[in-house]
CSV table of C-alpha atoms in Angstrom, one decimal:
chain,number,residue,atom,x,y,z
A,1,UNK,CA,-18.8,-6.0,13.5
A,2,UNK,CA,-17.4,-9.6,13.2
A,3,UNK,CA,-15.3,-10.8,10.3
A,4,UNK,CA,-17.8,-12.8,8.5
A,5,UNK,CA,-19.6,-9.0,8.0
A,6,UNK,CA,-16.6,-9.0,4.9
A,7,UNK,CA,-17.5,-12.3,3.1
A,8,UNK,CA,-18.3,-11.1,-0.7
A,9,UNK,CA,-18.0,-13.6,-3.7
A,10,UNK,CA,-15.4,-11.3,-6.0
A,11,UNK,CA,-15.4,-13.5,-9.4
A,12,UNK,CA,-11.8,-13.8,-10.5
A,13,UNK,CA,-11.8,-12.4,-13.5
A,14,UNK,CA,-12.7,-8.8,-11.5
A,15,UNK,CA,-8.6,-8.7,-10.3
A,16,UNK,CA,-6.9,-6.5,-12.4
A,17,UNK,CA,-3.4,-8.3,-13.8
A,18,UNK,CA,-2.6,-5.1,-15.4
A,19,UNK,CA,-2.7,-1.6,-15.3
A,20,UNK,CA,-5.3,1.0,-17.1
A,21,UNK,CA,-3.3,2.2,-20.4
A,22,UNK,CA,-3.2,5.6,-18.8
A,23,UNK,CA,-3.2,6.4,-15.0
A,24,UNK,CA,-6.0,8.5,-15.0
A,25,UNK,CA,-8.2,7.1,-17.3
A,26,UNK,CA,-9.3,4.1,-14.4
A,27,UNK,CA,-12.7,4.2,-14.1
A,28,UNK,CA,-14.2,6.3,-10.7
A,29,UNK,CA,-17.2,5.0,-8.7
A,30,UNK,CA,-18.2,8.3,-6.7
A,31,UNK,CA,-20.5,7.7,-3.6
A,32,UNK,CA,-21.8,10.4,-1.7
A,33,UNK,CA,-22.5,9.7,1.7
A,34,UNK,CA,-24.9,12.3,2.6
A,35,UNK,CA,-26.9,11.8,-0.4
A,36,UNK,CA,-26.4,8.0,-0.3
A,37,UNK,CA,-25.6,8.1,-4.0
A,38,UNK,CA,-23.3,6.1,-6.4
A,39,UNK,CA,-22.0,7.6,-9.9
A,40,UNK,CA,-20.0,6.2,-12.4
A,41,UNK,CA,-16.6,8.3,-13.8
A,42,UNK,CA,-13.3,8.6,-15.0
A,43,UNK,CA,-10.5,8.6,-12.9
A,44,UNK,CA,-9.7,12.0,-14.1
A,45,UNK,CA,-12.9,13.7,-13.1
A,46,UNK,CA,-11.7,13.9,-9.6
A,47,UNK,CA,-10.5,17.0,-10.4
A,48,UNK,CA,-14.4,18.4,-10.1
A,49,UNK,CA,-15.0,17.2,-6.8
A,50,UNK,CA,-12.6,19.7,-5.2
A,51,UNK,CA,-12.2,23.6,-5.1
A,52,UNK,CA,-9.3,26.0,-4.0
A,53,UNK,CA,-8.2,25.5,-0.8
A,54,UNK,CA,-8.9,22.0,-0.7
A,55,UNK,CA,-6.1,18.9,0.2
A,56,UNK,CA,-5.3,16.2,-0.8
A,57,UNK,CA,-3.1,13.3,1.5
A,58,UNK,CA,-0.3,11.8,-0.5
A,59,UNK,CA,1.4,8.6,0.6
A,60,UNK,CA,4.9,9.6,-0.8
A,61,UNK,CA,6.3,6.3,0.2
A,62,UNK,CA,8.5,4.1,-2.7
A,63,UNK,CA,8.4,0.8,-3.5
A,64,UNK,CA,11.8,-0.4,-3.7
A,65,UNK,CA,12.4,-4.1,-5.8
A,66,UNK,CA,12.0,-6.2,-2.5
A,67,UNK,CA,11.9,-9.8,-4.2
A,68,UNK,CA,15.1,-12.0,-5.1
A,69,UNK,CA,15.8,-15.0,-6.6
A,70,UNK,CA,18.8,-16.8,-5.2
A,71,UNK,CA,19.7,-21.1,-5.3
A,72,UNK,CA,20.6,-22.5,-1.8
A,73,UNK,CA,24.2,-23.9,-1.5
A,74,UNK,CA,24.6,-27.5,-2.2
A,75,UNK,CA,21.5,-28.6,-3.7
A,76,UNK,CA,21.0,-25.1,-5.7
A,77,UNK,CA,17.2,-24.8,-4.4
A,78,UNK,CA,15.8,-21.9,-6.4
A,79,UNK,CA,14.4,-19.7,-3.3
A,80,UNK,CA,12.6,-16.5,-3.0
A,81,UNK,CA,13.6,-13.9,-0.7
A,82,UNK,CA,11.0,-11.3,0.0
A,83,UNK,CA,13.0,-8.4,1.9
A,84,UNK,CA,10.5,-7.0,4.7
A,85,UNK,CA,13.1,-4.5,6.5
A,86,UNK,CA,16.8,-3.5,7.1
A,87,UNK,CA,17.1,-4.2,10.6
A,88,UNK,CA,20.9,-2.9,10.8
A,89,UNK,CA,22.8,-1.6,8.2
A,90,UNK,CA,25.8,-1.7,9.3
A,91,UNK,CA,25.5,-5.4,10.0
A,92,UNK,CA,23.1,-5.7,6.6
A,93,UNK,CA,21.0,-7.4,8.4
A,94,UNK,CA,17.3,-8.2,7.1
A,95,UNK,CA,14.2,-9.4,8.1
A,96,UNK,CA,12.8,-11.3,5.2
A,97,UNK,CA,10.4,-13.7,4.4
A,98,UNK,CA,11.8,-17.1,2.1
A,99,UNK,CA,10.3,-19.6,-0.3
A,100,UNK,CA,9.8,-22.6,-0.1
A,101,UNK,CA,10.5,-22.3,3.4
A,102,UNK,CA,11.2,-25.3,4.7
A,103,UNK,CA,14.0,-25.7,2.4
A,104,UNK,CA,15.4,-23.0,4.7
A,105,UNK,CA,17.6,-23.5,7.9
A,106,UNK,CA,20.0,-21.4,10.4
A,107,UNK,CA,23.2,-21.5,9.1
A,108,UNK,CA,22.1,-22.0,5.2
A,109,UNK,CA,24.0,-20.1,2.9
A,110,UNK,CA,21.8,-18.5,-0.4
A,111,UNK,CA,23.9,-17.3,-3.2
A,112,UNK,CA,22.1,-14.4,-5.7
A,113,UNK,CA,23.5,-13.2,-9.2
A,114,UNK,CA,24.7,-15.1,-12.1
A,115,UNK,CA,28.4,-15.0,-10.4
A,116,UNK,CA,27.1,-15.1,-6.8
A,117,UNK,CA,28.5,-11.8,-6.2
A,118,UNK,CA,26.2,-11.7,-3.1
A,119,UNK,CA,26.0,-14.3,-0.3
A,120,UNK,CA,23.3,-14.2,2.4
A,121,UNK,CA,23.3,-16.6,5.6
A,122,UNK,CA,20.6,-17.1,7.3
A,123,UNK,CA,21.3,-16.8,10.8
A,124,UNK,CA,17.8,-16.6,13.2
A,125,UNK,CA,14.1,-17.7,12.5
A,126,UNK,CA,11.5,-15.2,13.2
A,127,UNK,CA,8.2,-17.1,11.8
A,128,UNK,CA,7.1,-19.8,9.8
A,129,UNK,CA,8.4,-17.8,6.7
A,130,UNK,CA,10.4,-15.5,7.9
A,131,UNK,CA,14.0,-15.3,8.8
A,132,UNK,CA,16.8,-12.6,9.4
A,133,UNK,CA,19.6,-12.8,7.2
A,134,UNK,CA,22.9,-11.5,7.2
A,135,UNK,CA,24.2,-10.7,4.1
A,136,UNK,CA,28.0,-10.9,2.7
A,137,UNK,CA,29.1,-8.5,0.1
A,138,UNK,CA,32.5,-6.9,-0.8
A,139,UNK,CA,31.6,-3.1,-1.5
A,140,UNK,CA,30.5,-0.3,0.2
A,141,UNK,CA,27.2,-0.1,1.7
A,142,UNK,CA,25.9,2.3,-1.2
A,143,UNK,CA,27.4,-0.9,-3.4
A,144,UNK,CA,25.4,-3.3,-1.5
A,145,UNK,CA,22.2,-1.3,-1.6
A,146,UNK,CA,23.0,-0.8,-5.3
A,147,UNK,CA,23.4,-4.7,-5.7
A,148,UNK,CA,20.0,-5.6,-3.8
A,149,UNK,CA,18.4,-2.6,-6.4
A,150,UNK,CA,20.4,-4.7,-9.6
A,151,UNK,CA,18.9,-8.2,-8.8
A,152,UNK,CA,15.8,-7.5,-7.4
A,153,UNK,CA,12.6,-7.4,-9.0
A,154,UNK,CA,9.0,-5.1,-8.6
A,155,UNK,CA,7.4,-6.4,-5.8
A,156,UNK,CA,3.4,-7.2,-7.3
A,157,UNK,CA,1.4,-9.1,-5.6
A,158,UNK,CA,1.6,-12.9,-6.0
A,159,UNK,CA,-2.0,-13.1,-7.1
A,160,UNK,CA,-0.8,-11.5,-10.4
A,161,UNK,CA,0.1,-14.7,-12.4
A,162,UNK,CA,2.9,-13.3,-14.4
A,163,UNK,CA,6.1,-12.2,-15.1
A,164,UNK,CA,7.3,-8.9,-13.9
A,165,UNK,CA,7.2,-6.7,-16.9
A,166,UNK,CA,9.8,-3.4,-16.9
A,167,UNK,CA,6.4,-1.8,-17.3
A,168,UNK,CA,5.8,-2.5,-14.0
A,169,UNK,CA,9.0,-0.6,-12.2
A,170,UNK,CA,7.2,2.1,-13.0
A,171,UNK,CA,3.4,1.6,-13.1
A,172,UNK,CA,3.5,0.4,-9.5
A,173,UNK,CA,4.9,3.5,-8.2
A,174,UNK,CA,3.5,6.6,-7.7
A,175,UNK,CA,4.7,9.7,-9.7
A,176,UNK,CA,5.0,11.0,-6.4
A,177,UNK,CA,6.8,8.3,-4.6
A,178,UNK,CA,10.2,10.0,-2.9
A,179,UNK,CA,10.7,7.9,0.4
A,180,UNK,CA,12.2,4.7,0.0
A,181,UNK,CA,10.9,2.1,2.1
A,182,UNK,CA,7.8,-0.2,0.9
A,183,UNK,CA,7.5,-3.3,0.1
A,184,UNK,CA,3.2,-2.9,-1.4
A,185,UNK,CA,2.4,0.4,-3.2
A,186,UNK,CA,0.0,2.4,-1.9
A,187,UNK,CA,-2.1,1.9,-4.7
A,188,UNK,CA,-4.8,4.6,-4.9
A,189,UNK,CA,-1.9,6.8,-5.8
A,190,UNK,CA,-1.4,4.7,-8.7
A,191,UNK,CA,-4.2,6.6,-10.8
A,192,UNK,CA,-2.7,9.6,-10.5
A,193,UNK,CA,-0.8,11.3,-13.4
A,194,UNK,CA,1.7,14.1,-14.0
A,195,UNK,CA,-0.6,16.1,-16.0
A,196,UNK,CA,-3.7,15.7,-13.6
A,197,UNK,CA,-1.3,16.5,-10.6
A,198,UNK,CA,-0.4,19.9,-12.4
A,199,UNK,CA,-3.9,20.2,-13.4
A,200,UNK,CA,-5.3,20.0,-9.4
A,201,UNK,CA,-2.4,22.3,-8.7
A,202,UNK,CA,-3.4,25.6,-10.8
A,203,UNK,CA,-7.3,24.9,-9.3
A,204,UNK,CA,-5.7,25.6,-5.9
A,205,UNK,CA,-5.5,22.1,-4.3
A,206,UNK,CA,-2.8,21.9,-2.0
A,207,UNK,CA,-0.8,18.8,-1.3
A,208,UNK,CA,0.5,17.3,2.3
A,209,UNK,CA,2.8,14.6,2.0
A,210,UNK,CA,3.3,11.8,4.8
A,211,UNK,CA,5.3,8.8,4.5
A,212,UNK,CA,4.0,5.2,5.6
A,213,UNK,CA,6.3,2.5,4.8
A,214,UNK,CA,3.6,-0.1,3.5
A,215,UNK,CA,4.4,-3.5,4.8
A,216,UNK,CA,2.9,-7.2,3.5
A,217,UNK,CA,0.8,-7.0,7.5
A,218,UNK,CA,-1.4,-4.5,5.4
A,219,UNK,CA,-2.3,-7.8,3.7
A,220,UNK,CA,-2.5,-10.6,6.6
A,221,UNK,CA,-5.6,-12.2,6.2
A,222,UNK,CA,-7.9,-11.7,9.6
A,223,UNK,CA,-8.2,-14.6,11.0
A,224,UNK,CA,-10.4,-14.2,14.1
A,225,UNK,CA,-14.1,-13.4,13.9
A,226,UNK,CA,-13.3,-10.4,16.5
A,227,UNK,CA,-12.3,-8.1,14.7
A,228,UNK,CA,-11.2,-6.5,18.3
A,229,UNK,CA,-8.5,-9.4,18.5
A,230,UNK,CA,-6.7,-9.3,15.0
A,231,UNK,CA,-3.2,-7.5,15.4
A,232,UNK,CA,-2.0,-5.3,12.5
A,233,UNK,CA,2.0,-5.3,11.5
A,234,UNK,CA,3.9,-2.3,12.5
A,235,UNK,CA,4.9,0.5,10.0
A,236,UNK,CA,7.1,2.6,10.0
A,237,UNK,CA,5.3,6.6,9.7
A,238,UNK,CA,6.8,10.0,9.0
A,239,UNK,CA,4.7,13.3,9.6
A,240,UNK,CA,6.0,16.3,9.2
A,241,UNK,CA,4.8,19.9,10.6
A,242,UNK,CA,4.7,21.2,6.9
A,243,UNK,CA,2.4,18.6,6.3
A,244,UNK,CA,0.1,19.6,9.6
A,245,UNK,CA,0.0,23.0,8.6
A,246,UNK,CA,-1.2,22.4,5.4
A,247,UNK,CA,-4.2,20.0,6.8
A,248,UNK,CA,-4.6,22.1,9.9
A,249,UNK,CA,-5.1,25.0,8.0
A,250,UNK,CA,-8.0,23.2,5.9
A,251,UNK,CA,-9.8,21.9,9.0
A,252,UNK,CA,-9.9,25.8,10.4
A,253,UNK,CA,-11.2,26.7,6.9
A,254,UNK,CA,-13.4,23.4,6.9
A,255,UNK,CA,-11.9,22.6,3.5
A,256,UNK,CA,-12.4,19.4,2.0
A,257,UNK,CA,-9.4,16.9,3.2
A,258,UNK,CA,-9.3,14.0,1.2
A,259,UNK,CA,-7.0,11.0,2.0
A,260,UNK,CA,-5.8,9.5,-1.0
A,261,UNK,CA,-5.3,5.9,-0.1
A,262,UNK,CA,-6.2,3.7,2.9
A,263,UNK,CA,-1.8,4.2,4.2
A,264,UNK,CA,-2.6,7.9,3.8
A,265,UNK,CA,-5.3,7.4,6.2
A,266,UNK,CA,-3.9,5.1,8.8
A,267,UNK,CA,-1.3,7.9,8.9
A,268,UNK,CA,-3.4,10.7,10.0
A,269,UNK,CA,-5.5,8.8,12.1
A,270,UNK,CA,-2.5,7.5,14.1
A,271,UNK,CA,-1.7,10.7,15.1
A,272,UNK,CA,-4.5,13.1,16.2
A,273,UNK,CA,-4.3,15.6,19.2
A,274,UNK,CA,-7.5,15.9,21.9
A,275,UNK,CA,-8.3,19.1,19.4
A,276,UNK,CA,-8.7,17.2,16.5
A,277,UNK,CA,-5.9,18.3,14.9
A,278,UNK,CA,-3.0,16.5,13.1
A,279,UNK,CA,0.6,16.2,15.1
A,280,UNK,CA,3.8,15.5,13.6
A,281,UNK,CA,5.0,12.1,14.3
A,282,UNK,CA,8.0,9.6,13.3
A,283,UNK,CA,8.1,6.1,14.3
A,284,UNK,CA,5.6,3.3,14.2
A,285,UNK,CA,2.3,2.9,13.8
A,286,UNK,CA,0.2,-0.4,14.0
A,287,UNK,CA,-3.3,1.3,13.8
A,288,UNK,CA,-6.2,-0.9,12.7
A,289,UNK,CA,-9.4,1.1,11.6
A,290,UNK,CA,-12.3,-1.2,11.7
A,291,UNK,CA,-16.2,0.1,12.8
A,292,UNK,CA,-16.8,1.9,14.4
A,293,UNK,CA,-14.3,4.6,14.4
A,294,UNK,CA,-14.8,8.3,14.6
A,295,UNK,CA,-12.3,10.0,12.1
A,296,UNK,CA,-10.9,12.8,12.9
A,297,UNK,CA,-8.8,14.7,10.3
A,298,UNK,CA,-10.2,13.2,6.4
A,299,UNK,CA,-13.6,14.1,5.3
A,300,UNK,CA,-13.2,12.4,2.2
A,301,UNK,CA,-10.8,9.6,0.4
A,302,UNK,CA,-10.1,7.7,-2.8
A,303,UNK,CA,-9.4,4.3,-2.7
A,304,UNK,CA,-9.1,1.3,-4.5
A,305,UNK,CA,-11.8,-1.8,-4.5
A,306,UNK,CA,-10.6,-4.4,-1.6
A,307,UNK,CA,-11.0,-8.0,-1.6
A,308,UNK,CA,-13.0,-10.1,0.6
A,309,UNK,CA,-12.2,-9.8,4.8
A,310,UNK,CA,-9.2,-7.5,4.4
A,311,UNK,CA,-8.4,-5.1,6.3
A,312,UNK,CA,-8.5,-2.5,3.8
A,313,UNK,CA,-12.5,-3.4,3.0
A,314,UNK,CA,-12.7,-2.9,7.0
A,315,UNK,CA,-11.3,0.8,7.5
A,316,UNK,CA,-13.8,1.5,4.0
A,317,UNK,CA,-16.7,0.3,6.3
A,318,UNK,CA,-15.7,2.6,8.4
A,319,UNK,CA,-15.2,5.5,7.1
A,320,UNK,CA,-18.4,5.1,4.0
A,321,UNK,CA,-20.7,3.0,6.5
A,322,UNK,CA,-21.5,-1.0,6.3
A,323,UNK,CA,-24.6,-0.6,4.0
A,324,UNK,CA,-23.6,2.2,1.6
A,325,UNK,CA,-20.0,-0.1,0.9
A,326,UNK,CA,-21.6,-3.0,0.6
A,327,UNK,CA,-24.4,-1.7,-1.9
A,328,UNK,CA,-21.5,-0.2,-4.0
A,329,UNK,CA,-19.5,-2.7,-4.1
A,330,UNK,CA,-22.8,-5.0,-5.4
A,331,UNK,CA,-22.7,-2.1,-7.6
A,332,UNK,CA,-19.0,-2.8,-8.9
A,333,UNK,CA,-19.3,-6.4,-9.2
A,334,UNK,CA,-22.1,-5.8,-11.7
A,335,UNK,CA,-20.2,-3.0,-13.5
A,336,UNK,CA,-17.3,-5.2,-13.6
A,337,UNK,CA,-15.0,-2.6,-11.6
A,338,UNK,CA,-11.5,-3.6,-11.6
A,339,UNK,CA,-10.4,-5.2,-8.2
A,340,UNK,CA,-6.9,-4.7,-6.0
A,341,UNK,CA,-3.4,-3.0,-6.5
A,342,UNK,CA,-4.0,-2.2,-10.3
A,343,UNK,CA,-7.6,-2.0,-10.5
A,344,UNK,CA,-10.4,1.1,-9.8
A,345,UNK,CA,-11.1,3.8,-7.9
A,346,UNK,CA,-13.2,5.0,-5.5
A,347,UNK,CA,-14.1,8.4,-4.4
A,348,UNK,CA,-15.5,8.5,-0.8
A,349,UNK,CA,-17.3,12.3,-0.1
């Protein structure tokens, strides 16, 4: 498969600047994969695709409010500093990405907050946006994290044309979301509600929980037409052995195991033994899943609708097969499916 096997026109309307009015009233394309069939639902109606005994994957990653607004010294440059990763603590050291960045030097000085309360210099270059800073604050380091949480802001995507809304510290989060640590949600979890959670819960569907710290690499355009050559971002992953028993178990009793999100996927699939089976694991993963690619733990997943040559639309390829994605997503354009972070759903069987 090459890269140009991605292209689709998505009309721009189709990207969702906001979310449903209720989590799990999105709209649901089902498609079948045996029967090569496409359906139309509710978000909700997931719950009668699955029986007792059955699991679903949960991301439980949490966005934390990565993006700042601080003014450079001197001039008073507004800038934006995306925060990718703590690199150290102790140090408060960051790697981050900055805006307008060639504004941005070694040895600039950023000041955030109405009274400048917190000072970052920038002190090392680590690509043509990004840069590690150190920052300067007089507090505790529970202070300091406290600080970044007061004068940051949700991190949506930048293709969402608006302000940040205090609607949107919540809607992009999961309900489940427990781990701090990403930057992106992982948004398939989005469309899930309290009350539907409870509901899959009495019907007997249990619930592993990994953690997969979603980084912006998810999004990095390809840029090579092989796909064999395109490097993913590392991420940082967490699997515990409750959360292998729970799958493992289902795979003995060839339950369905649903993967609820493309993260939740790259998560199991970058840690499978010679049996099959799913290992505990913590530290980082850079998996790409592009076809072909057996899969060896998920027999079904829910997704959102990807745009055009991502990565995302690539492991969905994969796992639903070229044709049967591309005819739904034909399909989805015409229905005027919601696209992206706070758009639609998928269900894969």
């Amino acid at each position: 498969m090459k890269l140009s096997h991605f292209s689709f026109n998505l009309p721009k309307e189709l990207l969702a600047e906001f979310p449903a009015e209720n989590r799990d009233e999105s709209r649901l394309m089902v498609i079948d994969r045996k029967k090569q069939t496409i359906e139309h639902k509710m978000f909700k109606d997931v719950i009668n695709y699955f029986d007792d005994g059955d699991v679903l994957i949960l991301n439980n990653t949490k966005v934390f409010p990565a993006r700042l607004y601080g003014n450079k010294e001197k001039t008073g440059a507004r800038i934006e500093v995306f925060l990718l990763r703590e690199l150290n603590a102790e140090q408060r050291l960051w790697d981050v990405l900055v805006d307008p960045a060639r504004k941005i030097r070694i040895g600039n000085k950023l000041y955030f907050g109405d009274d400048d309360s917190l000072v970052a210099e920038v002190i090392d270059n680590t690509t043509s946006r990004g840069r590690t800073l150190r920052f300067l604050y007089d507090g505790s380091y529970e202070e300091f994290r406290n600080k970044l949480t007061e004068l940051g802001e949700t991190p949506i995507p930048k293709y969402i044309n608006r302000e940040v809304t205090e609607e949107d510290a919540e809607r992009y989060q999961t309900i489940y979301a427990k781990e701090e640590g990403a930057v992106a949600a992982p948004t398939a979890g989005l469309h899930f509600s309290k009350h539907l959670l409870k509901k899959l819960e009495i019907k007997g569907i249990n619930f592993a929980e990994v953690t997969l710290h979603v980084g912006l690499g998810t999004f990095n355009p390809v840029e090579v037409e092989d796909l064999s050559k395109h490097k993913m971002d590392s991420e940082e992953l967490i699997i515990k052995q409750e959360a292998c028993d729970v799958v493992n178990a289902a795979k003995v009793n060839k339950k369905r195991i649903c993967a609820v999100g493309t993260t939740s996927m790259r998560a199991i699939e970058s840690s499978v033994s010679s049996q099959h089976t799913l290992n505990p694991y913590e530290g980082w993963t850079n998996k790409f899943i592009f076809p072909p690619h057996d899969f060896s733990i998920a027999n079904c997943m829910i997704t959102n609708f990807h745009t055009p040559k991502s990565t995302l639309l690539m492991m969905i390829s994969a796992f639903c097969g070229h044709d049967l994605m591309k005819r739904a997503y034909e399909e989805a354009i015409k229905e005027e499916y919601k696209f992206y972070s706070y758009g639609d759903a998928m269900l894969i069987l």
